[in-house]
mmCIF file of C-alpha atoms in Angstrom:
data_model
loop_
_atom_site.group_PDB
_atom_site.id
_atom_site.type_symbol
_atom_site.label_atom_id
_atom_site.label_comp_id
_atom_site.label_asym_id
_atom_site.label_seq_id
_atom_site.Cartn_x
_atom_site.Cartn_y
_atom_site.Cartn_z
ATOM 1 C CA ASN A 1 -33.713 6.105 2.294
ATOM 2 C CA ALA A 2 -35.356 8.719 4.018
ATOM 3 C CA GLY A 3 -33.152 7.855 7.288
ATOM 4 C CA VAL A 4 -35.267 9.643 10.321
ATOM 5 C CA THR A 5 -37.945 11.804 9.657
ATOM 6 C CA GLN A 6 -39.276 14.423 12.207
ATOM 7 C CA THR A 7 -41.931 17.039 11.745
ATOM 8 C CA PRO A 8 -42.921 19.812 11.544
ATOM 9 C CA LYS A 9 -39.506 21.701 10.830
ATOM 10 C CA PHE A 10 -40.333 24.616 12.856
ATOM 11 C CA GLN A 11 -43.146 25.333 15.015
ATOM 12 C CA VAL A 12 -44.382 28.953 17.236
ATOM 13 C CA LEU A 13 -46.203 28.248 20.533
ATOM 14 C CA LYS A 14 -47.996 30.154 22.574
ATOM 15 C CA THR A 15 -47.422 29.613 26.594
ATOM 16 C CA GLY A 16 -49.620 26.924 27.428
ATOM 17 C CA GLN A 17 -50.602 25.783 24.219
ATOM 18 C CA SER A 18 -49.773 22.144 23.519
ATOM 19 C CA MET A 19 -48.015 19.992 21.042
ATOM 20 C CA THR A 20 -46.693 16.713 19.478
ATOM 21 C CA LEU A 21 -43.282 16.355 17.345
ATOM 22 C CA GLN A 22 -43.731 13.129 15.371
ATOM 23 C CA CYS A 23 -40.968 11.257 14.259
ATOM 24 C CA ALA A 24 -40.188 7.955 12.604
ATOM 25 C CA GLN A 25 -37.193 5.836 11.450
ATOM 26 C CA ASP A 26 -37.291 3.468 7.905
ATOM 27 C CA MET A 27 -33.974 1.474 8.962
ATOM 28 C CA ASN A 28 -35.963 -1.339 11.505
ATOM 29 C CA HIS A 29 -33.879 0.611 14.817
ATOM 30 C CA ASN A 30 -34.622 -0.886 18.116
ATOM 31 C CA SER A 31 -33.418 2.133 20.168
ATOM 32 C CA MET A 32 -35.213 5.969 19.415
ATOM 33 C CA TYR A 33 -34.478 9.156 21.307
ATOM 34 C CA TRP A 34 -35.198 12.522 21.607
ATOM 35 C CA TYR A 35 -32.687 15.617 22.290
ATOM 36 C CA ARG A 36 -32.835 19.161 23.290
ATOM 37 C CA GLN A 37 -29.941 21.303 21.984
ATOM 38 C CA ASP A 38 -29.604 24.339 23.376
ATOM 39 C CA PRO A 39 -26.467 27.326 22.234
ATOM 40 C CA GLY A 40 -23.796 25.803 24.371
ATOM 41 C CA MET A 41 -24.884 23.428 25.834
ATOM 42 C CA GLY A 42 -24.820 20.233 23.666
ATOM 43 C CA LEU A 43 -27.461 17.606 23.342
ATOM 44 C CA ARG A 44 -29.401 16.858 25.888
ATOM 45 C CA LEU A 45 -31.356 13.608 26.664
ATOM 46 C CA ILE A 46 -34.981 14.100 27.118
ATOM 47 C CA TYR A 47 -36.477 10.426 27.009
ATOM 48 C CA TYR A 48 -35.714 7.146 25.015
ATOM 49 C CA SER A 49 -36.622 3.864 23.931
ATOM 50 C CA ALA A 50 -34.498 1.052 24.401
ATOM 51 C CA SER A 51 -36.554 -1.141 22.117
ATOM 52 C CA GLU A 52 -40.476 -0.901 21.372
ATOM 53 C CA GLY A 53 -42.725 -1.240 24.506
ATOM 54 C CA THR A 54 -40.188 1.254 26.860
ATOM 55 C CA THR A 55 -39.208 4.203 27.276
ATOM 56 C CA ASP A 56 -36.976 6.096 29.821
ATOM 57 C CA LYS A 57 -36.874 9.274 30.999
ATOM 58 C CA GLY A 58 -33.051 11.227 30.190
ATOM 59 C CA GLU A 59 -31.197 13.730 31.682
ATOM 60 C CA VAL A 60 -34.301 16.889 31.041
ATOM 61 C CA PRO A 61 -37.896 15.154 30.965
ATOM 62 C CA ASN A 62 -39.576 17.886 32.717
ATOM 63 C CA GLY A 63 -42.219 19.247 31.084
ATOM 64 C CA TYR A 64 -42.602 16.143 28.254
ATOM 65 C CA ASN A 65 -44.065 13.002 27.290
ATOM 66 C CA VAL A 66 -43.306 10.689 24.623
ATOM 67 C CA SER A 67 -44.927 7.445 23.204
ATOM 68 C CA ARG A 68 -43.248 4.424 20.951
ATOM 69 C CA LEU A 69 -46.102 4.310 19.261
ATOM 70 C CA ASN A 70 -44.377 0.969 17.393
ATOM 71 C CA LYS A 71 -40.777 0.052 16.238
ATOM 72 C CA ARG A 72 -40.766 3.209 13.581
ATOM 73 C CA GLU A 73 -42.273 5.713 15.140
ATOM 74 C CA PHE A 74 -41.503 7.986 18.997
ATOM 75 C CA SER A 75 -43.680 10.853 19.363
ATOM 76 C CA LEU A 76 -43.007 13.787 22.019
ATOM 77 C CA ARG A 77 -45.362 15.697 23.650
ATOM 78 C CA LEU A 78 -45.273 19.257 25.331
ATOM 79 C CA GLU A 79 -48.482 19.366 27.483
ATOM 80 C CA SER A 80 -48.029 23.233 28.305
ATOM 81 C CA ALA A 81 -45.474 24.641 26.279
ATOM 82 C CA ALA A 82 -43.009 27.217 28.221
ATOM 83 C CA PRO A 83 -40.737 29.721 27.026
ATOM 84 C CA SER A 84 -37.760 27.481 28.920
ATOM 85 C CA GLN A 85 -38.864 24.748 26.002
ATOM 86 C CA THR A 86 -38.086 27.308 23.201
ATOM 87 C CA SER A 87 -35.048 24.838 21.594
ATOM 88 C CA VAL A 88 -34.103 22.432 18.844
ATOM 89 C CA TYR A 89 -35.323 19.486 19.287
ATOM 90 C CA PHE A 90 -33.837 16.228 17.324
ATOM 91 C CA CYS A 91 -34.983 12.813 17.051
ATOM 92 C CA ALA A 92 -32.495 9.873 17.005
ATOM 93 C CA SER A 93 -32.820 6.077 16.062
ATOM 94 C CA SER A 94 -29.805 3.543 16.835
ATOM 95 C CA GLU A 95 -29.720 -0.500 16.457
ATOM 96 C CA VAL A 96 -29.272 -0.798 19.528
ATOM 97 C CA GLN A 97 -28.937 1.485 23.176
ATOM 98 C CA GLY A 98 -26.098 2.968 23.522
ATOM 99 C CA ASN A 99 -22.696 2.153 22.240
ATOM 100 C CA THR A 100 -23.404 2.344 18.830
ATOM 101 C CA GLU A 101 -24.028 4.924 15.471
ATOM 102 C CA ALA A 102 -27.117 7.330 16.119
ATOM 103 C CA PHE A 103 -29.091 8.512 13.126
ATOM 104 C CA PHE A 104 -30.654 12.283 13.665
ATOM 105 C CA GLY A 105 -33.456 13.693 12.186
ATOM 106 C CA GLN A 106 -33.149 17.016 10.613
ATOM 107 C CA GLY A 107 -34.541 19.172 13.577
ATOM 108 C CA THR A 108 -37.800 20.918 14.966
ATOM 109 C CA ARG A 109 -36.971 24.470 15.682
ATOM 110 C CA LEU A 110 -39.341 25.159 18.203
ATOM 111 C CA THR A 111 -40.105 28.627 19.851
ATOM 112 C CA VAL A 112 -42.533 29.292 22.595
ATOM 113 C CA VAL A 113 -43.878 33.057 22.774
ATOM 114 C CA GLY B 1 -23.021 10.470 36.594
ATOM 115 C CA GLU B 2 -20.381 10.863 33.408
ATOM 116 C CA ASN B 3 -19.599 14.461 32.580
ATOM 117 C CA VAL B 4 -17.940 15.335 29.104
ATOM 118 C CA GLU B 5 -16.049 18.611 28.343
ATOM 119 C CA GLN B 6 -14.661 19.955 25.290
ATOM 120 C CA HIS B 7 -12.339 22.350 24.202
ATOM 121 C CA PRO B 8 -12.190 24.767 22.759
ATOM 122 C CA SER B 9 -15.255 26.286 21.982
ATOM 123 C CA THR B 10 -14.245 27.912 18.942
ATOM 124 C CA LEU B 11 -11.267 26.529 16.520
ATOM 125 C CA SER B 12 -10.397 28.910 13.700
ATOM 126 C CA VAL B 13 -7.694 27.630 11.198
ATOM 127 C CA GLN B 14 -6.180 28.371 8.127
ATOM 128 C CA GLU B 15 -6.914 26.163 5.374
ATOM 129 C CA GLY B 16 -4.762 23.265 4.339
ATOM 130 C CA ASP B 17 -3.501 23.002 8.499
ATOM 131 C CA SER B 18 -4.388 20.625 11.010
ATOM 132 C CA ALA B 19 -7.133 20.857 13.730
ATOM 133 C CA VAL B 20 -7.588 19.397 17.212
ATOM 134 C CA ILE B 21 -10.139 19.220 19.678
ATOM 135 C CA LYS B 22 -10.618 17.620 22.844
ATOM 136 C CA CYS B 23 -12.257 15.608 25.029
ATOM 137 C CA THR B 24 -12.077 14.389 29.026
ATOM 138 C CA TYR B 25 -14.607 12.428 30.845
ATOM 139 C CA SER B 26 -15.156 11.313 34.084
ATOM 140 C CA ASP B 27 -16.691 8.147 33.620
ATOM 141 C CA SER B 28 -14.039 5.087 34.027
ATOM 142 C CA ALA B 29 -16.552 2.898 33.069
ATOM 143 C CA SER B 30 -17.151 4.269 29.459
ATOM 144 C CA ASN B 31 -15.804 2.670 26.341
ATOM 145 C CA TYR B 32 -17.595 3.922 23.391
ATOM 146 C CA PHE B 33 -16.349 7.505 21.988
ATOM 147 C CA PRO B 34 -17.353 9.087 18.838
ATOM 148 C CA TRP B 35 -17.377 12.336 17.152
ATOM 149 C CA TYR B 36 -20.480 13.538 15.436
ATOM 150 C CA LYS B 37 -20.333 16.884 12.123
ATOM 151 C CA GLN B 38 -23.161 19.117 12.725
ATOM 152 C CA GLU B 39 -23.721 21.228 9.563
ATOM 153 C CA LEU B 40 -26.038 24.244 9.434
ATOM 154 C CA GLY B 41 -29.294 23.123 9.458
ATOM 155 C CA LYS B 42 -28.945 19.813 9.867
ATOM 156 C CA GLY B 43 -28.734 17.173 12.512
ATOM 157 C CA PRO B 44 -25.479 15.518 13.850
ATOM 158 C CA GLN B 45 -23.863 12.830 11.867
ATOM 159 C CA LEU B 46 -21.229 10.542 12.734
ATOM 160 C CA ILE B 47 -17.907 11.330 11.345
ATOM 161 C CA ILE B 48 -15.598 8.400 13.378
ATOM 162 C CA ASP B 49 -15.566 6.280 16.512
ATOM 163 C CA ILE B 50 -13.087 4.680 18.700
ATOM 164 C CA ARG B 51 -13.973 2.477 21.602
ATOM 165 C CA SER B 52 -11.653 1.376 24.834
ATOM 166 C CA ASN B 53 -9.543 -1.330 23.433
ATOM 167 C CA VAL B 54 -8.829 0.792 20.586
ATOM 168 C CA GLY B 55 -5.520 3.865 21.076
ATOM 169 C CA GLU B 56 -6.251 5.551 17.661
ATOM 170 C CA LYS B 57 -7.940 5.450 14.610
ATOM 171 C CA LYS B 58 -7.587 6.998 11.403
ATOM 172 C CA ASP B 59 -9.765 7.416 8.426
ATOM 173 C CA GLN B 60 -8.819 9.347 5.645
ATOM 174 C CA ARG B 61 -8.156 13.261 6.874
ATOM 175 C CA ILE B 62 -9.382 12.449 10.444
ATOM 176 C CA ALA B 63 -8.509 10.507 13.124
ATOM 177 C CA VAL B 64 -9.185 10.414 16.678
ATOM 178 C CA THR B 65 -6.783 9.116 19.724
ATOM 179 C CA LEU B 66 -7.720 7.650 23.273
ATOM 180 C CA ASN B 67 -5.992 8.129 26.761
ATOM 181 C CA LYS B 68 -8.016 5.664 28.741
ATOM 182 C CA THR B 69 -5.525 6.089 32.055
ATOM 183 C CA ALA B 70 -5.872 10.035 31.945
ATOM 184 C CA LYS B 71 -9.993 9.875 30.662
ATOM 185 C CA HIS B 72 -9.330 11.763 27.051
ATOM 186 C CA PHE B 73 -9.689 11.718 23.760
ATOM 187 C CA SER B 74 -9.074 14.655 20.748
ATOM 188 C CA LEU B 75 -10.124 14.466 17.491
ATOM 189 C CA HIS B 76 -7.319 15.597 14.561
ATOM 190 C CA ILE B 77 -8.455 17.033 10.954
ATOM 191 C CA THR B 78 -5.507 17.313 8.682
ATOM 192 C CA GLU B 79 -4.841 19.595 5.397
ATOM 193 C CA THR B 80 -8.814 20.992 6.309
ATOM 194 C CA GLN B 81 -10.849 22.096 3.737
ATOM 195 C CA PRO B 82 -13.598 24.565 3.511
ATOM 196 C CA GLU B 83 -16.271 21.790 3.923
ATOM 197 C CA ASP B 84 -14.775 20.768 7.206
ATOM 198 C CA SER B 85 -16.425 24.020 8.957
ATOM 199 C CA ALA B 86 -18.788 22.659 11.014
ATOM 200 C CA VAL B 87 -19.770 22.108 14.440
ATOM 201 C CA TYR B 88 -18.531 18.845 15.769
ATOM 202 C CA PHE B 89 -19.281 17.425 18.810
ATOM 203 C CA CYS B 90 -17.808 14.387 21.322
ATOM 204 C CA ALA B 91 -19.586 12.079 23.315
ATOM 205 C CA ALA B 92 -18.908 8.985 25.761
ATOM 206 C CA ASP B 93 -21.117 6.460 26.528
ATOM 207 C CA SER B 94 -22.265 5.788 30.399
ATOM 208 C CA ASN B 95 -24.980 3.254 31.484
ATOM 209 C CA TYR B 96 -26.328 2.479 28.324
ATOM 210 C CA GLN B 97 -26.526 6.210 27.258
ATOM 211 C CA LEU B 98 -24.774 8.365 25.064
ATOM 212 C CA ILE B 99 -23.096 12.048 27.467
ATOM 213 C CA TRP B 100 -21.945 14.810 24.899
ATOM 214 C CA GLY B 101 -19.544 17.731 25.092
ATOM 215 C CA ALA B 102 -20.696 21.281 24.054
ATOM 216 C CA GLY B 103 -19.642 21.140 20.993
ATOM 217 C CA THR B 104 -16.714 23.097 18.965
ATOM 218 C CA LYS B 105 -17.418 25.159 16.264
ATOM 219 C CA LEU B 106 -14.746 25.035 13.329
ATOM 220 C CA ILE B 107 -14.107 27.858 10.991
ATOM 221 C CA ILE B 108 -11.762 27.157 7.904
ATOM 222 C CA LYS B 109 -10.174 30.243 6.657
ATOM 223 C CA PRO B 110 -9.576 30.366 2.928
#
């Protein structure tokens, strides 16, 4: 079982460039999430998808967009990258939203120069 | 909205001793309190969780206690081992989302 798979693992972007982070889960989970992790700040929710066909903003959505392509896949897009978006990004999934175990991918380390 | 505070930010203990990490939360409607362990270069992984109808839960060397009146919960690790070295996060649910503490880096000294 692969669990949650994120690509790429590392990326360097120039300011203003765009990119899409891909995430796929094979656990038939309904809910999926994108977090960013910055030193000393824990995990902050960017966007989530409670179920296929729905997406909602989390705590820090500005500068990002998401697409729930199907039940398995949830992508995060940076339209015009900024140095403030330098972070480690994690995708996660859970059976239902909120109060059940979340399974995380390995993370994407993004640097914007 | 919910605010989760976690202390200490770094904890260094001798191998074999116990470690305690504490979290407080603000939303009295929170009912689910998980603890995650993050090893270097990996995503967080659930190690134990507790729901509001339970005061304490144990799983081998780890235990979590919850005081809903005081709005705090704690992670206890006994007989610490080198493989316990990691960053630990607490979280609390609020409006169907998890709000996370800032993390505690646990260092096990040989």
